[in-house]
Coordinates of C-alpha atoms in Angstrom, one line a residue:
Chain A
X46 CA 32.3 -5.7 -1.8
X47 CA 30.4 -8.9 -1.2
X48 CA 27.0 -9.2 -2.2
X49 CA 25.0 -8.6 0.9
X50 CA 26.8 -5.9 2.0
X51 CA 24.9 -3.4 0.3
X52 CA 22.1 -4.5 3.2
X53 CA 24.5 -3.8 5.8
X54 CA 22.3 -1.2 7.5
X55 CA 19.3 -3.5 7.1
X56 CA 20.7 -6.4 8.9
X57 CA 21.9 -3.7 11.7
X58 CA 18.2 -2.7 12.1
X59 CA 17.2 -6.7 11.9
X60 CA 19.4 -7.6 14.6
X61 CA 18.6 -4.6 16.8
X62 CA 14.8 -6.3 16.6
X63 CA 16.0 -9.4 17.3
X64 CA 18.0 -8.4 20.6
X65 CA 14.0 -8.3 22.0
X66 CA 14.1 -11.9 22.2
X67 CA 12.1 -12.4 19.5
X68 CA 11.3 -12.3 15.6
X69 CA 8.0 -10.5 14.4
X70 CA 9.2 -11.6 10.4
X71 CA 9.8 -15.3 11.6
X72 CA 7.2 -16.1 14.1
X73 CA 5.9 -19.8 13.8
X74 CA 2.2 -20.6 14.2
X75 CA 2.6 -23.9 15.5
X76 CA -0.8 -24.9 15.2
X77 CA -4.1 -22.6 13.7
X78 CA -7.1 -23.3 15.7
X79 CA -9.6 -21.2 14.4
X80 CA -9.8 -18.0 12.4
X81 CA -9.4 -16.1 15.4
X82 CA -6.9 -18.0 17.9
X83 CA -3.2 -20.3 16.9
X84 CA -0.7 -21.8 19.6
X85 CA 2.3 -19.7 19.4
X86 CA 5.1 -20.5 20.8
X87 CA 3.7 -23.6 23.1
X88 CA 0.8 -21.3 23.6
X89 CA -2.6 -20.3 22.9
X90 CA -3.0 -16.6 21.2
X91 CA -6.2 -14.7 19.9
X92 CA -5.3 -13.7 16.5
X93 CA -5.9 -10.0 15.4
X94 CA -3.2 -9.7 12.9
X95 CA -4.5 -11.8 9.9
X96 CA -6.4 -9.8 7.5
X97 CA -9.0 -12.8 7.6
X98 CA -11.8 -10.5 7.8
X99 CA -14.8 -12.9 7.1
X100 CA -13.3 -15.6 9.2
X101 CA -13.7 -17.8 5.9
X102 CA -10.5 -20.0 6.2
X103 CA -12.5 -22.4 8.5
X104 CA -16.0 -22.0 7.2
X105 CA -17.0 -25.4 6.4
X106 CA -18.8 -25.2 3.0
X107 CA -15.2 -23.3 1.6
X108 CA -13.3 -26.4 3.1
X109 CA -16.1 -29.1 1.8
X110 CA -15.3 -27.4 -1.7
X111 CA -12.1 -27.5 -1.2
X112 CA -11.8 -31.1 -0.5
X113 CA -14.2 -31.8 -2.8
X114 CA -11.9 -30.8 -5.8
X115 CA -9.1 -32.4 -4.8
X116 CA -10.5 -35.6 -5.0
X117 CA -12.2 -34.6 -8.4
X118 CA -8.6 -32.8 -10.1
X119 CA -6.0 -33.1 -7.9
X120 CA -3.9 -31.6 -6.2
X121 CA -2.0 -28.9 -8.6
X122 CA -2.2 -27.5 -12.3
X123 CA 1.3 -28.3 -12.7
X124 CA 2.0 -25.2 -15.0
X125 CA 0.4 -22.1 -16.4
X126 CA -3.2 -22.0 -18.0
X127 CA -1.1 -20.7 -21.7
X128 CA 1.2 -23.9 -21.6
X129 CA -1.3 -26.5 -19.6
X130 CA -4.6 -24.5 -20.1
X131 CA -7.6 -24.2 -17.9
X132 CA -9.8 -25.8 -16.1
X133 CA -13.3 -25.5 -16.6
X134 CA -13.6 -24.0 -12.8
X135 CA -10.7 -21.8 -13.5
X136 CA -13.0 -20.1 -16.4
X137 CA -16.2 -20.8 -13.9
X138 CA -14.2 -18.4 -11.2
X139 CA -14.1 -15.5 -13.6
X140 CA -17.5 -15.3 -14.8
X141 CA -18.6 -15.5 -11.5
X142 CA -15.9 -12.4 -10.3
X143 CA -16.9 -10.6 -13.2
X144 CA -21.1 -11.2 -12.8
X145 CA -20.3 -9.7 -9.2
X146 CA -18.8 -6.8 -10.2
X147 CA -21.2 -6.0 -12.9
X148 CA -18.2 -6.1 -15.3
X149 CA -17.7 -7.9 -18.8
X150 CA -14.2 -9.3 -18.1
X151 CA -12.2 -11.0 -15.3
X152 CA -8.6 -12.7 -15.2
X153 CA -7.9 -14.3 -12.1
X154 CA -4.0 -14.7 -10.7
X155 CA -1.8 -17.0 -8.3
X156 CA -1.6 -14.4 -6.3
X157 CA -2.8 -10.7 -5.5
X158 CA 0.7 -9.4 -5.8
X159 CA 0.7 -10.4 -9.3
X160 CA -2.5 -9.4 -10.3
X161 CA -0.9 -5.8 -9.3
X162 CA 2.5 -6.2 -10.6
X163 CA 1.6 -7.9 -14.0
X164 CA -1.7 -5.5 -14.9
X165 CA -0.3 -2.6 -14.0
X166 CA 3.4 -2.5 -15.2
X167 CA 1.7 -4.6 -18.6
X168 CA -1.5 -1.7 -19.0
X169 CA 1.1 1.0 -19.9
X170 CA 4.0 1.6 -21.6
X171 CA 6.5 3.8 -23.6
X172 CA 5.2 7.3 -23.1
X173 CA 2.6 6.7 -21.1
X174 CA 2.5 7.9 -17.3
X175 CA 1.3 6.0 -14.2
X176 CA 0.3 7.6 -11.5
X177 CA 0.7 6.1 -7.8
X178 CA -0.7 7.2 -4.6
X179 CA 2.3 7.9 -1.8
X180 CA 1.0 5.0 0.7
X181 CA 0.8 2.3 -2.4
X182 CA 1.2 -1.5 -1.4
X183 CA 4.8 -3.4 -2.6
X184 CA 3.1 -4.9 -5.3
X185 CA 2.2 -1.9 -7.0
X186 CA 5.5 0.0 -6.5
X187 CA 7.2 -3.4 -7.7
X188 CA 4.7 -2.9 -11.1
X189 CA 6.4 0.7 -11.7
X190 CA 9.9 -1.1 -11.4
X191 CA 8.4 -3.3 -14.4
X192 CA 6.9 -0.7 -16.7
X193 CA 8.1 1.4 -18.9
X194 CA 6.0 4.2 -18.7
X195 CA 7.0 7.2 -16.6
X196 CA 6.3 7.2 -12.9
X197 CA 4.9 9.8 -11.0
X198 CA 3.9 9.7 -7.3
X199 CA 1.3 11.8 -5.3
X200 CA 0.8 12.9 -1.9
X201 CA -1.5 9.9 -0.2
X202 CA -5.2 10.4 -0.7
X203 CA -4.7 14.0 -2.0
X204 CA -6.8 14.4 -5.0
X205 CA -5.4 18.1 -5.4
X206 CA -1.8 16.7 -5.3
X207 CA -3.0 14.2 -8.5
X208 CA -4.5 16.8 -10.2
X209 CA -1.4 19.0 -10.2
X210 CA 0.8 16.5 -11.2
X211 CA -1.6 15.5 -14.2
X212 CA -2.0 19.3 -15.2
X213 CA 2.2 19.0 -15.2
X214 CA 2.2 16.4 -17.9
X215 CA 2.4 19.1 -20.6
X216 CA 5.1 21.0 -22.2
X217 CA 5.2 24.6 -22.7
X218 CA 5.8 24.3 -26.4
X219 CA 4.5 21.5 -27.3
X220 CA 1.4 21.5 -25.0
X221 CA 0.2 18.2 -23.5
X222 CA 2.7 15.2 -23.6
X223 CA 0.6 12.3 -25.5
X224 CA 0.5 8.8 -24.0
X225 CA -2.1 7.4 -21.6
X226 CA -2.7 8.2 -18.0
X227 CA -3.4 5.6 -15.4
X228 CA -4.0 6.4 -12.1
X229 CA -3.9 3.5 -9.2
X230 CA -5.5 4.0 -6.1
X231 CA -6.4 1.2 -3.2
X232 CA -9.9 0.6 -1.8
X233 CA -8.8 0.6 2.0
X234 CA -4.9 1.1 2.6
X235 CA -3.1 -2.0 4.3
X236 CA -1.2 -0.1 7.1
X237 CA -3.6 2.8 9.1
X238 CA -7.2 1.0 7.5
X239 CA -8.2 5.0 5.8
X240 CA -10.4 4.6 2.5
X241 CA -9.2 6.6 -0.4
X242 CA -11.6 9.7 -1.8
X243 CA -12.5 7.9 -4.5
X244 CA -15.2 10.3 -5.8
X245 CA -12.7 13.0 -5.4
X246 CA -10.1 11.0 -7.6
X247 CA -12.4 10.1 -9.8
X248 CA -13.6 13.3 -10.5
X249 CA -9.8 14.3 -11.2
X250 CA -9.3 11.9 -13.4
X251 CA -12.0 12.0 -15.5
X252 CA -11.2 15.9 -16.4
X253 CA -7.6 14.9 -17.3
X254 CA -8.4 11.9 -19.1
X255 CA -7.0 9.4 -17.1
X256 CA -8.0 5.7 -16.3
X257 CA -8.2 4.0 -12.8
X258 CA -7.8 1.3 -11.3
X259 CA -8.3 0.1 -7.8
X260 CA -7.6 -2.4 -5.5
X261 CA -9.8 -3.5 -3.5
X262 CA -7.4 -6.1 -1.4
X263 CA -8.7 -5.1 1.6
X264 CA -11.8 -3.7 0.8
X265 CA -13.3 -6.3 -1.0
X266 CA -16.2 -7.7 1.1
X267 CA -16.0 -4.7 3.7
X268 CA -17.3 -1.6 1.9
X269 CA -20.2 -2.0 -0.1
X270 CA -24.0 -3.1 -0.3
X271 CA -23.0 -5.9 -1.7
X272 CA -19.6 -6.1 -0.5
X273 CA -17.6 -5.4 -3.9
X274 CA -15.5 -2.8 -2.3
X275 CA -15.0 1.1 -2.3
X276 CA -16.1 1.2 -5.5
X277 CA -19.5 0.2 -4.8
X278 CA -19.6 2.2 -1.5
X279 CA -18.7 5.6 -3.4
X280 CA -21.2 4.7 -6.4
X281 CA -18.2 4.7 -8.8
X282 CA -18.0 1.3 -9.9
X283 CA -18.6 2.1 -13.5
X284 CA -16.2 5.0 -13.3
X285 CA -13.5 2.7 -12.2
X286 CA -12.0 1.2 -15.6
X287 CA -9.8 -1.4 -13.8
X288 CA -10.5 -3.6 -10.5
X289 CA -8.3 -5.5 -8.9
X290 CA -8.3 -7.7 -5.7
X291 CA -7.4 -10.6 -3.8
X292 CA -8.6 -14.2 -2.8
X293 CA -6.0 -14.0 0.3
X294 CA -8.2 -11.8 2.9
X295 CA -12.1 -12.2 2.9
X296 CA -12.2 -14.6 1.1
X297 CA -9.7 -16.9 2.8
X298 CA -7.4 -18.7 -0.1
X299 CA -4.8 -16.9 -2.1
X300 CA -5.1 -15.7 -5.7
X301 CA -5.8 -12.3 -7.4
X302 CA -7.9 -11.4 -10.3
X303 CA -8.6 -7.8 -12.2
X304 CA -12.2 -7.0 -14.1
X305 CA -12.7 -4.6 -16.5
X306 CA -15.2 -3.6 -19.1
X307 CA -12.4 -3.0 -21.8
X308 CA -13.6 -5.2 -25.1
X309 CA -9.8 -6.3 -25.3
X310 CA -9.0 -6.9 -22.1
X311 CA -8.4 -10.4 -22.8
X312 CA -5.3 -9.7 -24.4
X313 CA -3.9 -9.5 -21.2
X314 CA -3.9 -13.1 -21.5
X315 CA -0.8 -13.3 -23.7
X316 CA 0.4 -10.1 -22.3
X317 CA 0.8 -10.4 -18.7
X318 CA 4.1 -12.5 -17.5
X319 CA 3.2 -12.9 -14.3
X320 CA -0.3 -14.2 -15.6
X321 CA 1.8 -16.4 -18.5
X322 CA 4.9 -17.7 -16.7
X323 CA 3.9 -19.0 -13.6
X324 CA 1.6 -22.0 -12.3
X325 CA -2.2 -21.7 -12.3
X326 CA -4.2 -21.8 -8.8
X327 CA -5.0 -25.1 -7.9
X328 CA -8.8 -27.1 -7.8
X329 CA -9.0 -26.9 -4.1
X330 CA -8.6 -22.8 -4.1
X331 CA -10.8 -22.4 -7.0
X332 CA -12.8 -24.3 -4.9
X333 CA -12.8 -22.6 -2.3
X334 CA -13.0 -19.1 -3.3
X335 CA -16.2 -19.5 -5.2
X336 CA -18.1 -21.0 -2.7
X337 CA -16.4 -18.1 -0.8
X338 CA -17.7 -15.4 -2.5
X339 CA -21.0 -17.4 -2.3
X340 CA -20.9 -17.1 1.4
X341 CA -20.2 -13.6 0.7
X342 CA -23.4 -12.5 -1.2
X343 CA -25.2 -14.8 0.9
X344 CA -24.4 -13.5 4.5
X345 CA -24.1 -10.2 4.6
X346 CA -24.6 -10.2 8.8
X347 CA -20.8 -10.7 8.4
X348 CA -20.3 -7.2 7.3
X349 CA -21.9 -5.9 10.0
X350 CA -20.4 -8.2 12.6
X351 CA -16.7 -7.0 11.2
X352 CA -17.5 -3.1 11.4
X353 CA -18.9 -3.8 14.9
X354 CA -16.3 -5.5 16.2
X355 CA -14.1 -2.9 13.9
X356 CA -15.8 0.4 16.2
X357 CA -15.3 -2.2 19.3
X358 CA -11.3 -2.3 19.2
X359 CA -10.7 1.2 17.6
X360 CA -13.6 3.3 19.9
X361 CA -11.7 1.0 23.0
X362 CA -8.4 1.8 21.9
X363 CA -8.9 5.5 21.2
X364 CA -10.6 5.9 24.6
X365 CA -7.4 4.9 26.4
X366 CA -5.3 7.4 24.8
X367 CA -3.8 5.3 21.8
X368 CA -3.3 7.0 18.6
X369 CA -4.8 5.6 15.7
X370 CA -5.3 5.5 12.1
X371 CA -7.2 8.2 10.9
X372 CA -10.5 6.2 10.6
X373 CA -12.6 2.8 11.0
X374 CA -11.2 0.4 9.0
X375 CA -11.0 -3.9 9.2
X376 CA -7.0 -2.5 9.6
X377 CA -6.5 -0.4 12.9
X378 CA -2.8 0.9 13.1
X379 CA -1.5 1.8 16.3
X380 CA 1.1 4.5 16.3
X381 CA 3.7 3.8 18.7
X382 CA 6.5 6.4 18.8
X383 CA 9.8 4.5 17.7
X384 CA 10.7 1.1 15.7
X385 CA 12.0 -0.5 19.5
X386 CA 9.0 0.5 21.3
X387 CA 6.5 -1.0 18.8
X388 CA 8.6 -4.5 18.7
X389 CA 8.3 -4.2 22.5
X390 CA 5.0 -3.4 22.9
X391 CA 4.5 -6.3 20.1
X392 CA 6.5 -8.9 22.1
X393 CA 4.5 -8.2 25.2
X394 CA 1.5 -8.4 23.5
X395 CA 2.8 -11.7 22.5
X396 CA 3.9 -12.9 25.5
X397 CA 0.4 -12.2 26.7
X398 CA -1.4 -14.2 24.2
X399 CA -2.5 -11.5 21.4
X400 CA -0.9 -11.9 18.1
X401 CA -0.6 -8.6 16.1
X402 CA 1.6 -7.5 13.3
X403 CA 4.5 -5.0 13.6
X404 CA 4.8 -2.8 11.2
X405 CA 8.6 -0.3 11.0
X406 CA 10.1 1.6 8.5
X407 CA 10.9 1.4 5.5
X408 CA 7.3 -1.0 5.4
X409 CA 5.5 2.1 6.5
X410 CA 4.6 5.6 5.2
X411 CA 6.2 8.1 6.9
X412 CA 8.5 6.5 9.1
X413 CA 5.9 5.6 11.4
X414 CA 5.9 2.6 13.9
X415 CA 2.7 0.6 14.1
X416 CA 1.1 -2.2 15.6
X417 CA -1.2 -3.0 12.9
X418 CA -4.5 -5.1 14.0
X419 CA -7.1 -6.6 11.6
X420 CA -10.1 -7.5 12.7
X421 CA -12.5 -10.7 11.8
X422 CA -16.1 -10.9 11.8
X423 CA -16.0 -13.4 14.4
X424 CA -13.7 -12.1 16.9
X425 CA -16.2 -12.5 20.0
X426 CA -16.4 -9.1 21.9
X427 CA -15.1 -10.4 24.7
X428 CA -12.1 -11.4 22.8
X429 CA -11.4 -7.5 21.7
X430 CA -12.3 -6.6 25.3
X431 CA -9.6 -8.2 27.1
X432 CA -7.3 -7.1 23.7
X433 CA -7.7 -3.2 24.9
X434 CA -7.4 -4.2 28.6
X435 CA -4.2 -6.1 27.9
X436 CA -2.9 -3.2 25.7
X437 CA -3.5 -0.6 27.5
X438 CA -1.7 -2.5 30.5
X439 CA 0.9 -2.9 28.3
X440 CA 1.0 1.3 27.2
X441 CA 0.9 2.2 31.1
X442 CA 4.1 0.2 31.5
X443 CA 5.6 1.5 28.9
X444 CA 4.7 5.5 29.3
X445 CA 3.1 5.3 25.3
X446 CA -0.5 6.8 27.2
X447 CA -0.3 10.4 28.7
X448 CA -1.5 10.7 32.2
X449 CA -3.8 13.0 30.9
X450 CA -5.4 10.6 28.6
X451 CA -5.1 7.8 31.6
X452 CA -7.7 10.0 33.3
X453 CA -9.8 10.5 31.0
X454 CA -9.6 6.9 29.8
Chain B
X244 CA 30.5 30.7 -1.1
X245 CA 30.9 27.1 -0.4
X246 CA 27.7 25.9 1.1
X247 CA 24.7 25.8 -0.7
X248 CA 23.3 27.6 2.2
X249 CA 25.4 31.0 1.1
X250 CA 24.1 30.8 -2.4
X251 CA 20.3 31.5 -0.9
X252 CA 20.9 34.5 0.0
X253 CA 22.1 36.4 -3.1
X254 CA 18.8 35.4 -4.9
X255 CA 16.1 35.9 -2.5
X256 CA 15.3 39.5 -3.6
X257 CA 12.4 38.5 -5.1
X258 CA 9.3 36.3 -4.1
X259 CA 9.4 33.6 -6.1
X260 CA 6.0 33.7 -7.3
X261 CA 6.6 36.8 -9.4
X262 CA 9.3 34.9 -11.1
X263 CA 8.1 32.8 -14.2
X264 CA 11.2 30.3 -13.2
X265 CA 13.1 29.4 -10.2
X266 CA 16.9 30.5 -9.9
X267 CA 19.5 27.6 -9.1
X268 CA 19.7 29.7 -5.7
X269 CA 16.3 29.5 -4.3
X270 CA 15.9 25.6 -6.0
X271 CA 19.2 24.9 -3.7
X272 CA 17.8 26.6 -1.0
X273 CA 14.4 24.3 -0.7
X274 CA 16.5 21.4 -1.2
X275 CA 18.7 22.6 1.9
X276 CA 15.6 23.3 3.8
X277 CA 14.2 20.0 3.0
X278 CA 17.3 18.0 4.0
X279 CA 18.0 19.6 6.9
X280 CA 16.3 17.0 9.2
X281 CA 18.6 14.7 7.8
X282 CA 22.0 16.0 8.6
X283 CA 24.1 13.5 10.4
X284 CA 25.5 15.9 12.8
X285 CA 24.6 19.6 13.3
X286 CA 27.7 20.3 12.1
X287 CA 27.3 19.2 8.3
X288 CA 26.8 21.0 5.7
X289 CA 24.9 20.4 2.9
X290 CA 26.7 21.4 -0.2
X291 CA 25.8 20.7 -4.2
X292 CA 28.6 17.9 -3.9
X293 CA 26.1 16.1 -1.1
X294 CA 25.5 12.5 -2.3
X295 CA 21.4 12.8 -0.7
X296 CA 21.4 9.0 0.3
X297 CA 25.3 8.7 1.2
X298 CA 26.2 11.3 3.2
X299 CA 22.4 12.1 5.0
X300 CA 20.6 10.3 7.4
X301 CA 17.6 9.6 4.8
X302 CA 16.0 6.5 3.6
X303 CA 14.8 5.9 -0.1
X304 CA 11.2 6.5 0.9
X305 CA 12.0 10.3 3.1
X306 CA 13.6 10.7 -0.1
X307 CA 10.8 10.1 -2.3
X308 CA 8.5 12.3 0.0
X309 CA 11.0 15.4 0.2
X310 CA 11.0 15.2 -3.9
X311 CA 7.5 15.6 -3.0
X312 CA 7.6 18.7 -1.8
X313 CA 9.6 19.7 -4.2
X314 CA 7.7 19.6 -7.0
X315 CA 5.0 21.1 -5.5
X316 CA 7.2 23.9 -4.4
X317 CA 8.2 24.4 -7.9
X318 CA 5.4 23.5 -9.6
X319 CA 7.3 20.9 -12.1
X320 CA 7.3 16.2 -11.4
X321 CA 10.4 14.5 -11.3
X322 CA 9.0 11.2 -12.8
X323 CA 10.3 8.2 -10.2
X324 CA 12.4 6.5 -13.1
X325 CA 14.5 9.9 -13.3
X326 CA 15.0 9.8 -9.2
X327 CA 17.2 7.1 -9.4
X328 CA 19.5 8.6 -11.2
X329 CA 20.0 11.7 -8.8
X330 CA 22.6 11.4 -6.8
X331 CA 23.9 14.5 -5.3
X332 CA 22.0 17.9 -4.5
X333 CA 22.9 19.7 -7.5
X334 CA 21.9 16.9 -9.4
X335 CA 18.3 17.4 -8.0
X336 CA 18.8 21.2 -8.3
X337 CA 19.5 20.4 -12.4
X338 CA 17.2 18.1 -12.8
X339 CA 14.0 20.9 -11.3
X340 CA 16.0 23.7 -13.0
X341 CA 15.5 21.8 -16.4
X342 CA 11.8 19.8 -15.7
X343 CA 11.0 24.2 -15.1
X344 CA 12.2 25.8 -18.1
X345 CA 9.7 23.4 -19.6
X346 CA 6.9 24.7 -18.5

C-alpha cells in the first residue's frame, strides 16, 4: 500500500471539485487592495470571505506600528521566547490582553491554533476528562489527539447533552471518577456564525465542578460592551476560568493568546510545546496587534458598523429564500444542498467578482454544504447590496430558491 | 439468526426503560437503526461482523454523531479515545454493553 493511498477517497472528492474549473483550497489573491476587495484571477473581487471583521489589516496606525518595529528589532525573533527570550513588547502584549480582559494572566502564541492545541491538550491529563462541544474548530479537536485525558463530545450548543455526559463520569461502585473536568466551548462558531449558551453551560458546569474555557476567535471584538467577546456579552467573564483567542480576525495579524486568573498559570510557560518549541511572533505583529486592540477600545462605531452590515447581508439573504445559519453572526453560512452545488454556486460567485469561502464535508458539522460569508465593518452597503442581488441571480439559475420563496422575495 | 436485525426481535418484550441495563439485542438493534442511512446498497445487511467505516457509507465525523445518539440512548459515554478502537458493530455493541453494567 503506498502512503497516500489511505486518502484515496479524499483525492476522488478533490478532483471531483476540481472538474468545476476551479480550486476553492488554492485560490491566489493576486493582489489585496483593501480589506474589503483583491484582484483574483486578473480581476477585481469584493471580499466577504476573510474573517477581517474590523477591517484592521489596512488601518494605518496598525501598519505605522508595524513598520515602526521593524526598523527598531527587526524582522523575526529567530526562535522561541524559552531558548531566545522575550522582548520587552512581547511581555507589553500580555499585560495589555490581560488588563482587557480583567484577568491576572495572559500568554500570547504564534498562532490561534496553538494557543488551542497547546492549552488545552497541556491543562489536562491522565484521568482527567475534556469535554468538547460537537461543532468544535480543528484546533481544538487536534488538542484531544494530544492529551491524555479522556475525551468526551456533546451535542452542539446543548447544555443538557453536557450535563448528562458529566453526571455519566461516575461509577456505580465507586461513585464519581476523580480527575478534573474541563469543558471547551467557542464564543461564536466559525461555520453557521450561532453564539454558544454560555450562561446555560456555565451554569452546568459550575454544579458539576467543571472548568471552562472559551474561545473567543471569532467573537473577540464582536460581542461585548467592550468588545471582549461572549464572555462579556453573557456577564460570565469571571465564570469563565480559561480565555482564549486570536490576533488573526479583528484584530488583523496572526497570533493567539489564553488569560486566566489561575495564580500558576504561568507554568504553562515551560509546559506548553506548542508555546516552547516554536518561534515567537515577530516585532512588526506585536506591533500591530496592540495598537489593534487600541483601535478596538477606542472605536467602538466599528461594532456597530459590523452587526449592521451583518443584519444587511443575512436579513437580504433570508428575504430571498436562502437558508441560513441559525442566527446573526460576523459568519453567515449559506446552506446549499450538496458539496457540487456549493462549489458551483461558489465559482459563479467568483466569476462574478464576490469572493466567499466554500465550506464541504468533512470541514463541516453535519454534512452540510455552505457558502460561508464573513462580514467587515467596512463593507459599504452598496457592496452587500449587489452581493444578495448577484446571489440570488445566481440561486434562480440554479433552482437552490423555491418559487414560493421567489414570490415572496 | 444471522443479521443483527433478527436478534431485535427476541428481546423487545420489554420497554427498555423498565430494564436497569440494556440487552446485547436491543444495543444491536439501535446500532442497526442508526446505520441504516449508511448502507451502501439496500441490499446489505448489517451484521455484528460489519467493519462501521469499511463496509458503510459513513464518514469519521456521521460516525462520531451516531455514537452520539447512542449514548444518549443508553444512557452511558464512549470517551473519543475508546472510538478509535471500534471497529465493527459488535465491537460498539461490547463496548455500550460494558460502559452500562457500570453504571
Amino acid at each position: 500500500m503506498g502512503l497516500f493511498d489511505r486518502h484515496a477517497g479524499l483525492l476522488d472528492a478533490y478532483r471531483d471539485v476540481r472538474t468545476t474549473g476551479a480550486d476553492p483550497f488554492q485560490i491566489r489573491m493576486e493582489r489585496v487592495l483593501s480589506p474589503t476587495e483583491a484582484i483574483i484571477n486578473g480581476k477585481k473581487c469584493l471580499t466577504v470571505g476573510t474573517n477581517n471583521y474590523f477591517g484592521l489589516t489596512f488601518d494605518p496606525s496598525c501598519m505605522q506600528a508595524a513598520i515602526d518595529a521593524i526598523q527598531a528589532e527587526g524582522t523575526g525573533t529567530t526562535g522561541s521566547r524559552i531558548a531566545n527570550g522575550s522582548y520587552s513588547e512581547h511581555v507589553a502584549l500580555e499585560d495589555e490582553i490581560a488588563a482587557f480582559y480583567g484577568k491576572k494572566h495572559c500568554m500570547v502564541f504564534t498562532t490561534g491554533y496553538q494557543a488551542n492545541l497547546g492549552v488545552i491538550s497541556t491543562l489536562v491529563g491522565p484521568e482527567d476528562f475534556l469535554l468538547i462541544d460537537a461543532d468544535s474548530h480543528a484546533s481544538i479537536y487536534d488538542a484531544c489527539k494530544q492529551t491524555q485525558a479522556e475525551v468526551v463530545r456533546f451535542k452542539h450548543n446543548d447544555p443538557a447533552s453536557l450535563d448528562a455526559r458529566l453526571r455519566r463520569l461516575k461509577d456505580r461502585d465507586e461513585g464519581d471518577r476523580p480527575g478534573n473536568r474541563l469543558v471547551v466551548l467557542e464564543g461564536i462558531y466559525s461555520m453557521l456564525g450561532d453564539s454558544a449558551p454560555l450562561k446555560e453551560f456555565i451554569a452546568v458546569c459550575k454544579k458539576h465542578g467543571a472548568y471552562v474555557l472559551v474561545d473567543e476567535a471569532h467573537s473577540l471584538g464582536a460581542l461585548g460592551e467592550n468588545g471582549r467577546g461572549l464572555c462579556e456579552a453573557a456577564g460570565v467573564l469571571d465564570d469563565c476560568h480559561f480565555i482564549v483567542g486570536t490576533f488573526s480576525k479583528t484584530l488583523g495579524a496572526i497570533g493567539g493568546y489564553c488569560v486566566s486568573n489561575d495564580p500558576d498559570f504561568d507554568i504553562l510557560r515551560v509546559t506548553v510545546r506548542a508555546y516552547m518549541f516554536t518561534a515567537s511572533l515577530p516585532p512588526s505583529i506585536v506591533a500591530s496587534v496592540r495598537q489593534a486592540l487600541k483601535v478596538v477600545k477606542a472605536r467602538p462605531e466599528l461594532r456597530r458598523q459590523l452587526w449592521d452590515n451583518v443584519a444587511t447581508l443575512y436579513d437580504g439573504l433570508a428575504a430571498q429564500g436562502f437558508k441560513l445559519g441559525p442566527e446573526h453572526g460576523p459568519v453567515v453560512g449559506v446552506h446549499l444542498p450538496d458539496r457540487m452545488m456549493a462549489i458551483g454556486f461558489w465559482r459563479a460567485m467568483l466569476d462574478a467578482g464576490i469572493y466567499v469561502n466554500v465550506a464541504v464535508p468533512p470541514a463541516t458539522p453535519n454534512g452540510v454544504s455552505l457558502l460561508r460569508c464573513s462580514l467587515c465593518a467596512v463593507h459599504t452597503r452598496e457592496q452587500l447590496e449587489h452581493m444578495i442581488e448577484v446571489m440570488t441571480g445566481i440561486g434562480r439559475q440554479m433552482g437552490v430558491l423555491t418559487p414560493k420563496l421567489r414570490a415572496a422575495g | 439468526m444471522s443479521t443483527a436485525q433478527n436478534v431485535i426481535v427476541e428481546n423487545d418484550d420489554v420497554p427498555l426503560s423498565l430494564r436497569r441495563h440494556p440487552t446485547r439485542g436491543e444495543v444491536m438493534a439501535e446500532i442497526c437503526t442508526q446505520l441504516d442511512a449508511f448502507r451502501s446498497d439496500d441490499a446489505q445487511v448489517i451484521r455484528g461482523a460489519t467493519v462501521i467505516s469499511k463496509d458503510l457509507s459513513i464518514d469519521s465525523l456521521a460516525v462520531m454523531d451516531m455514537i452520539m445518539e447512542l449514548e444518549d440512548r443508553f444512557d452511558v459515554s464512549i470517551p473519543m479515545n475508546t472510538v478509535a478502537e471500534i471497529h465493527t458493530v459488535d465491537e460498539l455493541a461490547d463496548t455500550i454493553l460494558k460502559l452500562a453494567a457500570r453504571r
